[in-house]
Amino acid sequence: MAQSSSSLYDTWRNSSRQQAFADGYRPLLRGVLIAGCIYFAFIAWRYISEYGVAVAWPMVVMSILSAIVYLFIRQSLATRETVSLLRLELYGVAVNLLMYANLVGFMLTREEHSRLVYFALMAVVFSATGVTLRSTLLFITLAVSTLVWFSFRLAPDLVEQYVYIGVSASLGAFALATQVRKVVFKQIDARLLADEMTAKAQLLARTDSLTGVPNRRAMFDLIDQLVAKRDPFWLGIFDLDGFKAINDVYGHIIGDRLLCAAVERANRLEYPGSVFGRIGGDEFIVILPGSMPSADVEKLGNRVIKQISLPYDIDLLHLTIGASAGMAHFPSMGNSTGQLYEKADYALFKAKSGRRGVTIVFDSTEDREMKETVALERALREGDLERELFLQFQPQYSPSEHRFVGFEALARWQSPSLGPVRPDKFIRSAERSGHIRKVTSILFSKGLEALRTWPEPLTLSFNLSAQDISDRSFMLSLLDMIHQNGISPKRVEFEITETAVMADVDTACALLAELRLAGCKIALDDFGSGYSSFEYLDALPLDKVKVDKSFVRKVAHNVTSREIVAGLIDLCRKLDLRCVLEGVETDDEMMILSPLQPDLIQGYLFGKPMGAIEARDAAARLEAAAGSVDEPVGARA
C-alpha cells in the first residue's frame, strides 16, 4: 500500500507519469464504456417491455441518451492520439454521473427497494470508472450514501441490512480500486523504465563513447534533416595532423586523452546553433547553421585550428598536434548530403595537400577536378586492383661498372572504366581515400615477385608514400613480405621524398632507421625539388640520394645547374652516399655529366620503363657485354 501511495503521489507530481497513467488507464475505460452501452440499451428495452412506453418514456430517453454519450466518449478515446489525465478523469466523472442519475431517477419514480442493491454494485463499478482515486472515493461514497438514504424509508431490520451491504460494498470497491491502480502503476513503471532504457540506448548509439560528442550516425542524421528542410548551413570536416604518430609512440591511453582534450577545445565554437561531432579516428565534423560569408567561415575554422594546435600537457608530456579543415555550403555548393560531404572532404584534401593547418572553403571552379577525383576513388574502391595494378621497371646504370645495378619500380594502373591513369593522380587519390596501403601492398608484392626472378646483386627500388612511412605496423608487414619471399633485405631499397617526411621528421627517422637496421636501403628521391633542405641529408638515415631531373636537364645549357649537380655528386661521395642523376635522356647531357664522374644514372638514355622479364634480359645483356666484375666499383656494404 505504501508503494502504491508513493506511486500515486509521484503520478500527481510528475507530468510524464500523469500521461503514462492516462495512456495505461484509457483502454480500461474504453472497455467499460462498451459494456455500459450494451447495458443501457438492454435497460431501455426492459423499461419498455415491463412498464410500457407511456409510463417509462423518461427513463427510456435517459437510458438511450446515456448510451449515446458513452459511445461519444468511447469514440473520443479511440480517435485522440493522446488524452490528458484531467480529460480522462472528466470523462470518468461524466460516465459515473450518468450511471448514478439513471439509478436515482428510477428509484425516485419507481420505489422498488429490491433495486437498492444496484447502488452497491454501482460502487464496485465506480472503482474502475473513477479513473483517479479522488473521484473514485467521491462516487463510491455518493453511491453508498444514497443507498443508506433510500434504505431509511424501509423497515428498521432492512435498514440494518442495507447499511451492512453499503459498508461492505464501499470497502470492497475501494480495495478493488486500489488493486486496479496498483496494477496500472506497475505497468507504468515498467513502461517508463523501458522508455528510459530505450532513450539511453538511443543516446549511446548516437554518441561517441570516447569523447561524448555526437557520432557519425547522429551527425549525418542531422545533416539529412537539414537538407530535407532545405535549411542553409555550412558543413566542415576537421582532420588532426600528427595525432597518429603520437598515438603510435605513446600508446592509446595518451592518445585517447589527447583526443578528448582536442575535442573539448574544438567544441567551444562561439557560433549559435553549431554542432560538433566525431565521425571516426581523428576526423571530426561541424555543422554551422545559416549562410555566413566564406571569409567568416575560414576565420572561424582557423580559430578552431589555432586552439587545437596549442600545446597539451598530459602527465609529464608536452604534446603538440595540428589540424586542417575543409568547408562546403548547402545548398549553394551541394544539393544532397553526399554531394556536400564530398565537396567538404575535397576541400580538406586540398588543405592537407598544401600547407596544412588551414581551413579551405570548397571552390566551385574545382567541381570538374573533384568529380574526376571522386571517379578515381570509386574506381579504386570497386576495381580489381590485384589485376589492374602492375609495375614497370627503369634501370639505374653505373657508368664506372658499365652495368645495371638495379631497377626502380614504377606504379601503373590500367582501369577498365578510366583507362590508363597517371601514377601521380591515382597515388594521390589512394592517399586521400585511404586505399594507399592496399595499393602499396599489391605493388610491393609484384615488385618482390619480379626481384625473385632477377639474379643477384640486382636491387629493387620501391617508392613509399607519406602515409606508408607513418604507419610502423604497415612497414613491418612489408619487411615480413621480404622475408616470406626469401629475398635478402639488402636487395630492397625504399625511396622516400622530402615532402613525405616533412609532417613528422622524428617519427619518419625512427621508422627508416628500423628499416635500415633490418638490412634495407633508404634513398631520398627528387632531391632538389619542392622544399629541399640539406638538413634532411643529416637527419635521415640514408644510403642514396637521387638528384631531381630538373637540375640534370639544364646542365647542357646552364652553368649554375652544372655546378649544382657537380657539388651534389661530390657531397654524396664525401658523405659515403650513392648518388643517382635522374632524367638523363640525351647523349649531349651524358657527355657533359661524364667528367663529373657520376655514380649512377637513371633516364631514357639507358633504358625506358619495361616489364620484369625485359628488365632481367636487359641487365643480362649489359652484364655480358661489360664482362664479369667480382667487386663492383662504388658498391656499398
XYZ file of C-alpha atoms in Angstrom:
637
model
C 0.000 0.000 0.000
C 2.889 2.337 0.837
C 4.379 1.638 -2.579
C 1.047 2.353 -4.249
C 0.620 5.616 -2.316
C 4.139 6.670 -3.264
C 3.446 5.864 -6.914
C 0.212 7.835 -6.745
C 1.999 10.828 -5.248
C 4.649 10.606 -7.968
C 1.910 10.484 -10.592
C 0.358 13.785 -9.494
C 3.782 15.415 -9.160
C 5.295 14.198 -12.426
C 3.673 15.189 -15.725
C 5.239 12.293 -17.630
C 3.862 9.824 -15.113
C 0.443 11.505 -15.323
C 0.426 10.998 -19.075
C 1.695 7.442 -18.711
C -1.134 6.723 -16.220
C -3.690 8.204 -18.624
C -2.321 6.125 -21.516
C -2.413 2.969 -19.383
C -5.903 3.573 -18.000
C -7.608 4.602 -21.253
C -8.098 1.042 -22.628
C -9.735 0.004 -19.331
C -12.253 2.862 -19.513
C -12.993 2.123 -23.167
C -13.843 -1.471 -22.239
C -16.240 -0.301 -19.510
C -17.953 2.071 -21.948
C -18.713 -0.758 -24.375
C -20.337 -2.737 -21.573
C -22.179 0.405 -20.443
C -23.643 0.991 -23.900
C -24.948 -2.569 -24.049
C -26.330 -2.283 -20.504
C -28.262 0.960 -21.161
C -29.670 -0.420 -24.428
C -30.839 -3.506 -22.551
C -32.341 -1.411 -19.711
C -34.254 0.753 -22.192
C -35.751 -2.376 -23.709
C -36.674 -3.734 -20.242
C -38.369 -0.474 -19.280
C -40.485 -0.586 -22.413
C -41.362 -4.280 -22.043
C -42.194 -4.064 -18.300
C -43.828 -0.665 -17.923
C -44.763 0.419 -21.427
C -43.667 3.472 -23.341
C -46.327 5.753 -21.878
C -45.148 5.151 -18.342
C -41.399 4.538 -18.813
C -40.519 7.034 -21.562
C -38.491 9.406 -19.267
C -36.314 6.513 -18.107
C -36.071 5.142 -21.672
C -34.943 8.503 -23.024
C -32.386 8.893 -20.249
C -31.007 5.396 -20.866
C -30.729 5.994 -24.619
C -29.066 9.378 -24.070
C -26.604 7.736 -21.645
C -25.749 5.068 -24.226
C -25.189 7.773 -26.873
C -22.929 9.774 -24.551
C -21.000 6.595 -23.700
C -20.467 5.924 -27.423
C -19.316 9.532 -27.964
C -16.806 9.311 -25.103
C -15.523 5.973 -26.321
C -15.083 7.345 -29.847
C -13.192 10.310 -28.462
C -10.861 7.973 -26.535
C -10.320 5.861 -29.642
C -9.566 8.689 -32.082
C -7.489 11.087 -29.986
C -3.754 10.468 -30.233
C -3.252 11.451 -26.593
C -5.710 12.108 -23.773
C -4.562 14.018 -20.720
C -5.210 12.655 -17.244
C -7.531 15.564 -16.446
C -9.653 14.950 -19.547
C -9.757 11.229 -18.794
C -10.869 11.996 -15.233
C -13.641 14.280 -16.541
C -14.766 11.522 -18.895
C -14.915 9.178 -15.879
C -16.950 11.725 -13.892
C -19.427 12.024 -16.796
C -19.746 8.234 -17.051
C -20.352 7.889 -13.294
C -22.843 10.764 -13.131
C -24.935 9.271 -15.938
C -24.882 5.870 -14.276
C -25.799 7.407 -10.919
C -28.507 9.643 -12.396
C -30.164 6.723 -14.186
C -30.458 4.677 -10.996
C -31.550 7.612 -8.799
C -34.131 8.603 -11.414
C -35.549 5.103 -11.431
C -35.676 4.937 -7.616
C -37.445 8.272 -7.411
C -40.115 7.212 -9.898
C -40.398 3.523 -9.001
C -39.718 2.856 -5.348
C -38.631 -0.757 -5.566
C -36.442 -1.433 -2.526
C -35.051 -4.592 -4.162
C -33.234 -2.331 -6.621
C -31.269 -0.655 -3.821
C -28.644 -3.321 -4.132
C -27.796 -1.759 -7.504
C -26.165 1.112 -5.605
C -23.750 -1.409 -4.044
C -22.999 -2.876 -7.467
C -22.566 0.627 -8.842
C -20.000 1.383 -6.141
C -17.969 -1.569 -7.401
C -18.244 -0.294 -10.990
C -17.113 3.170 -9.809
C -13.879 1.574 -8.591
C -12.952 1.146 -12.278
C -14.629 4.125 -13.930
C -13.478 6.734 -11.413
C -10.019 6.968 -13.100
C -8.382 8.814 -10.177
C -8.709 7.786 -6.548
C -10.214 11.111 -5.577
C -13.124 10.798 -7.989
C -13.417 7.084 -7.250
C -13.676 7.725 -3.491
C -16.176 10.519 -4.119
C -18.518 8.387 -6.216
C -18.231 5.293 -4.014
C -19.172 7.462 -1.049
C -22.029 9.010 -3.054
C -23.381 5.598 -4.114
C -23.264 4.109 -0.608
C -24.705 7.277 0.989
C -27.591 7.232 -1.488
C -28.173 3.556 -0.709
C -28.381 4.323 3.028
C -30.602 7.364 2.420
C -33.127 5.375 0.402
C -32.996 2.485 2.930
C -34.175 4.781 5.759
C -37.622 4.677 4.152
C -37.792 0.927 4.825
C -38.330 -1.150 7.934
C -35.588 -0.945 10.593
C -34.400 -4.509 10.020
C -33.989 -3.812 6.279
C -32.151 -0.564 7.035
C -29.575 -2.509 9.030
C -29.137 -4.990 6.180
C -28.681 -2.283 3.555
C -26.270 -0.335 5.737
C -24.228 -3.507 6.130
C -24.401 -4.067 2.362
C -23.345 -0.444 1.725
C -20.363 -0.569 4.098
C -19.204 -3.899 2.694
C -19.606 -2.649 -0.873
C -17.659 0.547 -0.166
C -14.770 -1.343 1.428
C -14.702 -3.879 -1.383
C -14.947 -1.190 -4.055
C -12.141 0.847 -2.505
C -9.921 -2.246 -2.206
C -10.665 -3.135 -5.830
C -9.913 0.435 -6.929
C -6.586 0.323 -5.108
C -5.607 -3.002 -6.686
C -6.594 -1.894 -10.184
C -4.484 1.228 -9.909
C -1.628 -0.727 -8.392
C -1.569 -2.924 -11.495
C -1.701 0.160 -13.710
C 1.148 1.747 -11.735
C 3.283 -1.353 -12.223
C 2.644 -1.196 -15.954
C 3.555 2.499 -15.913
C 6.795 1.864 -14.045
C 7.733 -0.934 -16.431
C 6.895 1.181 -19.447
C 8.738 4.259 -18.186
C 11.770 2.138 -17.320
C 11.704 0.607 -20.793
C 11.350 4.072 -22.354
C 14.221 5.371 -20.249
C 16.449 2.456 -21.212
C 15.471 2.876 -24.868
C 16.285 6.590 -24.687
C 19.661 5.816 -23.092
C 20.378 3.168 -25.710
C 19.468 5.606 -28.488
C 21.672 8.264 -26.893
C 24.569 5.818 -26.647
C 24.003 4.749 -30.243
C 24.259 8.387 -31.315
C 27.117 9.476 -29.041
C 30.836 8.867 -29.441
C 31.785 6.718 -26.461
C 35.258 8.265 -26.077
C 34.682 11.997 -26.494
C 30.989 12.286 -25.616
C 30.137 14.319 -28.733
C 27.607 13.160 -31.395
C 28.904 10.298 -33.517
C 28.853 9.749 -37.273
C 25.306 8.411 -37.303
C 23.906 11.334 -35.310
C 25.723 13.944 -37.388
C 24.638 12.522 -40.727
C 21.043 12.162 -39.489
C 21.116 15.859 -38.589
C 22.585 16.756 -41.977
C 19.850 14.718 -43.700
C 17.191 16.566 -41.690
C 18.620 19.986 -42.580
C 18.837 19.005 -46.249
C 15.227 17.716 -46.214
C 14.027 21.012 -44.689
C 16.214 22.991 -47.126
C 17.768 24.906 -44.246
C 21.080 26.533 -45.304
C 24.181 25.525 -43.352
C 27.947 25.074 -43.586
C 29.460 21.607 -43.298
C 33.054 21.446 -42.082
C 35.397 18.466 -41.768
C 38.401 18.725 -39.414
C 41.309 16.266 -39.509
C 44.069 16.218 -36.904
C 47.656 16.421 -38.139
C 50.311 14.447 -36.273
C 47.907 12.629 -33.954
C 48.575 9.143 -35.305
C 52.315 9.420 -34.678
C 51.713 10.412 -31.040
C 49.194 7.602 -30.632
C 51.705 5.082 -32.029
C 54.608 6.332 -29.904
C 52.868 6.919 -26.551
C 50.025 4.412 -26.779
C 46.242 4.571 -26.913
C 45.746 5.828 -23.352
C 47.709 9.015 -24.007
C 46.207 9.202 -27.488
C 42.656 8.972 -26.130
C 43.294 11.702 -23.556
C 44.830 13.913 -26.216
C 41.853 13.326 -28.488
C 39.385 14.239 -25.723
C 41.335 17.404 -24.905
C 41.375 18.441 -28.570
C 37.617 17.829 -28.864
C 36.970 19.874 -25.730
C 38.796 22.828 -27.279
C 37.181 22.454 -30.694
C 33.719 22.144 -29.178
C 33.928 25.665 -27.757
C 32.639 27.128 -31.005
C 31.400 30.664 -30.482
C 28.626 30.252 -33.036
C 24.928 29.844 -32.177
C 23.401 26.517 -33.133
C 26.703 24.880 -34.085
C 27.057 21.116 -33.609
C 30.448 19.397 -33.384
C 30.787 15.616 -33.713
C 33.296 12.838 -34.340
C 32.944 10.712 -37.459
C 35.877 8.364 -36.878
C 39.533 8.174 -35.855
C 40.941 11.702 -35.717
C 38.339 13.144 -38.092
C 35.525 15.436 -36.951
C 32.588 17.250 -38.487
C 30.902 20.545 -37.645
C 27.527 21.947 -38.713
C 27.132 25.733 -38.759
C 23.526 26.853 -39.444
C 22.993 29.788 -41.774
C 24.798 31.347 -44.708
C 27.693 33.351 -43.291
C 30.255 34.600 -45.850
C 33.077 32.269 -46.881
C 35.686 34.588 -45.375
C 33.982 34.385 -41.971
C 33.789 30.609 -42.207
C 37.520 30.455 -42.902
C 38.233 32.694 -39.908
C 36.051 30.540 -37.659
C 37.706 27.339 -38.883
C 41.183 28.804 -38.460
C 40.294 29.931 -34.944
C 39.332 26.356 -34.069
C 42.542 25.051 -35.657
C 44.589 27.562 -33.663
C 43.010 26.332 -30.421
C 43.612 22.692 -31.316
C 47.239 23.416 -32.225
C 48.165 24.868 -28.824
C 50.410 22.558 -26.717
C 48.852 19.911 -24.452
C 50.303 18.933 -21.086
C 49.335 15.321 -20.397
C 51.028 13.824 -17.365
C 54.680 14.768 -17.890
C 54.381 15.026 -21.661
C 54.257 18.265 -23.634
C 52.454 17.321 -26.850
C 51.550 19.286 -29.960
C 49.256 18.403 -32.843
C 47.731 20.390 -35.683
C 44.550 20.311 -37.722
C 43.265 21.072 -41.203
C 39.695 21.748 -42.292
C 37.521 21.757 -45.402
C 34.181 23.602 -45.669
C 31.208 23.414 -48.048
C 27.831 25.176 -48.003
C 24.320 23.876 -48.513
C 22.600 24.496 -50.866
C 24.978 26.729 -52.844
C 27.704 24.063 -53.122
C 25.705 20.847 -52.998
C 22.076 19.690 -53.072
C 22.413 16.474 -51.098
C 24.240 15.087 -48.096
C 26.538 13.044 -50.317
C 27.461 15.957 -52.591
C 28.075 18.298 -49.675
C 30.269 15.808 -47.815
C 32.300 15.055 -50.944
C 32.989 18.742 -51.501
C 33.908 19.445 -47.879
C 36.153 16.365 -47.941
C 37.764 17.544 -51.161
C 38.418 20.963 -49.608
C 40.010 19.154 -46.638
C 42.178 17.186 -49.042
C 43.343 20.438 -50.645
C 44.158 21.822 -47.199
C 46.183 18.750 -46.207
C 47.935 18.613 -49.577
C 49.106 22.204 -49.209
C 50.390 23.990 -46.131
C 48.165 22.130 -43.650
C 46.937 23.873 -40.538
C 44.428 25.953 -42.526
C 40.737 25.994 -43.442
C 39.878 25.702 -47.133
C 36.405 26.529 -48.475
C 35.393 24.484 -51.497
C 35.846 26.399 -54.742
C 33.058 25.748 -57.246
C 35.542 26.194 -60.102
C 37.170 22.942 -58.933
C 33.971 20.965 -59.476
C 35.335 19.148 -62.518
C 38.594 18.282 -60.762
C 36.645 16.985 -57.761
C 34.401 14.817 -59.959
C 37.493 13.291 -61.562
C 38.898 12.627 -58.099
C 35.638 11.039 -56.953
C 35.599 8.854 -60.084
C 39.179 7.795 -59.308
C 38.274 6.916 -55.738
C 35.255 4.933 -56.873
C 37.379 3.006 -59.365
C 39.951 2.307 -56.637
C 37.241 1.130 -54.286
C 35.357 -1.040 -56.758
C 38.155 -2.205 -59.065
C 40.074 -5.481 -59.051
C 43.373 -3.862 -58.106
C 45.256 -7.148 -57.977
C 44.611 -7.494 -61.700
C 44.604 -3.822 -62.738
C 47.751 -2.590 -60.974
C 51.140 -3.505 -62.382
C 54.759 -2.346 -62.374
C 57.289 -1.223 -64.905
C 60.963 -1.031 -64.101
C 63.513 1.626 -65.050
C 67.197 0.736 -64.726
C 69.830 2.560 -62.710
C 73.094 2.450 -64.669
C 76.605 2.572 -63.261
C 78.953 4.344 -65.740
C 82.030 3.057 -63.920
C 80.827 -0.563 -63.973
C 79.014 -0.399 -67.339
C 76.054 -2.325 -65.968
C 72.691 -2.001 -64.316
C 72.843 -2.184 -60.527
C 69.100 -2.199 -60.004
C 65.678 -1.040 -61.153
C 63.162 1.441 -59.809
C 59.611 0.072 -59.647
C 57.157 2.467 -61.309
C 53.465 2.082 -60.488
C 50.968 1.709 -63.317
C 47.171 1.349 -63.318
C 45.049 0.223 -66.239
C 41.472 0.832 -65.095
C 38.655 -0.825 -67.120
C 36.453 2.242 -66.610
C 39.025 5.054 -66.754
C 41.724 3.580 -68.948
C 45.399 4.217 -68.104
C 45.680 6.523 -65.082
C 48.745 8.628 -64.362
C 50.644 7.430 -61.258
C 50.719 10.845 -59.585
C 46.919 11.060 -59.863
C 45.960 7.626 -58.592
C 48.591 7.584 -55.824
C 47.318 10.933 -54.546
C 43.736 9.700 -54.808
C 44.624 6.491 -52.970
C 46.204 8.523 -50.167
C 43.129 10.720 -49.877
C 40.622 7.859 -49.907
C 42.544 5.574 -47.536
C 43.417 2.942 -50.188
C 47.134 3.698 -50.315
C 48.231 0.823 -48.084
C 46.270 -1.637 -50.189
C 47.844 -0.199 -53.347
C 51.318 -0.273 -51.802
C 50.916 -3.880 -50.632
C 49.791 -5.076 -54.060
C 52.553 -3.260 -55.923
C 55.267 -4.254 -53.448
C 54.208 -7.884 -53.721
C 54.502 -7.681 -57.524
C 57.889 -5.986 -57.169
C 59.205 -8.753 -54.922
C 57.864 -11.353 -57.347
C 59.933 -9.739 -60.120
C 63.022 -9.347 -57.916
C 62.916 -13.044 -57.074
C 63.483 -13.831 -60.765
C 66.421 -11.446 -61.117
C 69.987 -12.502 -60.416
C 71.936 -11.009 -57.568
C 73.124 -8.356 -56.996
C 70.320 -6.548 -58.879
C 68.215 -4.480 -56.491
C 64.652 -3.141 -56.415
C 63.883 0.486 -55.558
C 60.337 0.959 -54.308
C 58.606 4.275 -53.564
C 56.789 4.844 -50.274
C 54.067 7.421 -49.633
C 53.800 9.722 -46.627
C 51.031 7.555 -45.159
C 53.119 4.411 -45.619
C 56.060 5.684 -43.587
C 53.801 6.999 -40.828
C 52.475 3.523 -40.058
C 55.010 1.327 -38.268
C 52.898 -1.822 -38.321
C 52.380 -1.486 -42.070
C 56.090 -1.014 -42.712
C 56.853 -4.079 -40.608
C 54.386 -6.012 -42.754
C 56.439 -5.034 -45.835
C 59.564 -6.370 -44.122
C 57.682 -9.574 -43.403
C 56.804 -9.857 -47.119
C 60.504 -9.599 -47.978
C 61.370 -12.484 -45.641
C 58.449 -14.596 -46.834
C 59.730 -14.313 -50.401
C 63.180 -15.464 -49.318
C 64.830 -12.254 -50.527
C 67.756 -10.598 -48.816
C 66.685 -7.188 -47.404
C 69.883 -5.606 -48.797
C 68.439 -6.069 -52.300
C 65.418 -3.875 -51.423
C 65.649 -0.104 -51.411
C 62.832 2.140 -50.180
C 62.573 5.553 -51.808
C 61.061 8.485 -49.936
C 60.525 12.120 -50.828
C 61.239 15.160 -48.694
C 57.546 16.072 -48.571
C 56.693 12.582 -47.300
C 58.758 13.086 -44.134
C 58.040 16.776 -43.551
C 54.913 16.201 -41.426
C 56.825 14.346 -38.704
C 60.556 14.077 -39.300
C 61.328 12.434 -35.939
C 58.846 9.604 -36.435
C 59.993 9.078 -40.023
C 63.628 8.969 -38.942
C 62.908 6.350 -36.288
C 60.998 4.123 -38.695
C 63.509 4.496 -41.529
C 66.338 3.661 -39.104
C 64.442 0.494 -38.183
C 64.154 -0.465 -41.866
C 67.834 0.215 -42.408
C 68.748 -1.839 -39.353
C 66.800 -4.737 -40.899
C 69.118 -4.537 -43.923
C 67.072 -2.457 -46.378
C 68.479 0.603 -48.147
C 66.931 4.075 -47.929
C 67.010 6.572 -50.811
C 65.940 10.227 -50.823
C 64.044 10.786 -54.086
C 63.658 14.028 -56.094
C 66.314 15.866 -54.105
C 66.361 19.480 -55.203
C 62.621 19.816 -55.823
C 59.947 21.200 -53.542
C 61.098 22.052 -50.018
C 64.670 20.910 -50.457
C 66.812 21.148 -47.365
C 70.304 19.806 -46.775
C 69.153 19.190 -43.211
C 67.476 16.003 -44.415
C 70.819 14.625 -45.582
C 71.985 14.844 -41.997
C 68.744 13.925 -40.224
C 67.595 10.926 -42.259
C 69.318 7.509 -42.235
C 70.133 7.474 -45.973
C 72.087 5.242 -48.322
C 71.343 7.061 -51.569
C 70.324 10.482 -52.902
C 68.504 10.873 -56.209
C 69.085 14.307 -57.756
C 65.933 15.684 -59.347
C 65.758 15.707 -63.129
C 65.016 19.454 -63.145
C 68.734 20.081 -62.494
C 70.014 17.381 -64.832
C 68.060 18.634 -67.848
C 69.626 22.112 -67.531
C 73.257 21.010 -67.400
C 73.661 21.268 -71.206
C 72.951 24.998 -71.274
C 73.083 26.251 -67.682
C 76.387 26.596 -65.858
C 74.717 27.057 -62.480
C 72.827 23.776 -62.797
C 76.022 22.007 -63.853
C 77.851 23.322 -60.799
C 74.994 22.346 -58.503
C 74.988 18.803 -59.887
C 78.770 18.596 -59.551
C 78.536 19.814 -55.969
C 75.856 17.266 -55.093
C 77.877 14.426 -56.615
C 80.936 15.482 -54.612
C 78.876 15.947 -51.428
C 77.376 12.461 -51.696
C 80.817 10.986 -52.295
C 82.127 12.634 -49.129
C 79.086 11.518 -47.125
C 79.505 7.956 -48.439
C 76.087 8.123 -50.127
C 75.316 6.739 -53.547
C 74.114 9.443 -55.930
C 71.661 8.922 -58.790
C 71.188 11.532 -61.517
C 67.600 11.290 -62.737
C 66.233 12.195 -66.146
C 69.313 11.728 -68.337
C 67.846 11.395 -71.826
C 70.397 12.532 -74.415
C 73.997 11.861 -75.363
C 74.754 15.571 -75.016
C 73.661 15.513 -71.394
C 75.785 12.415 -70.743
C 78.836 13.979 -72.382
C 78.603 16.947 -70.021
C 77.937 14.758 -66.985
C 80.698 12.199 -67.631
C 83.576 14.455 -66.479
C 81.718 14.887 -63.188
C 82.131 11.109 -62.600
C 78.516 10.444 -61.646
C 77.914 7.357 -59.533
C 74.592 6.203 -61.062
C 72.411 7.351 -63.976
C 68.690 6.856 -64.447
C 66.858 8.010 -67.564
C 65.626 7.160 -71.034
C 69.185 7.231 -72.403
C 69.938 3.917 -70.661
C 66.503 2.426 -70.507
C 62.824 3.295 -70.599
C 60.387 1.681 -68.142
C 59.963 -2.002 -69.049
C 58.428 -5.238 -67.820
C 60.085 -7.564 -65.300
C 61.297 -10.090 -67.885
C 62.599 -7.335 -70.177
C 64.454 -5.836 -67.228
C 66.088 -9.142 -66.380
C 67.127 -9.743 -70.002
C 68.412 -6.175 -70.456
C 70.545 -6.488 -67.319
C 71.913 -9.833 -68.507
C 72.843 -8.453 -71.947
C 74.624 -5.462 -70.444
C 76.411 -7.683 -67.919
C 77.625 -9.983 -70.670
C 78.850 -7.036 -72.703
C 80.712 -5.496 -69.781
C 82.185 -8.756 -68.542
C 82.173 -10.225 -65.035
C 83.187 -7.983 -62.193
C 83.930 -9.600 -58.842
C 83.601 -6.463 -56.755
C 81.781 -3.627 -58.478
C 83.283 -0.213 -58.064
C 81.282 2.028 -55.782
C 79.439 -0.866 -54.174
C 78.330 -0.238 -50.610
C 78.038 -2.655 -47.741
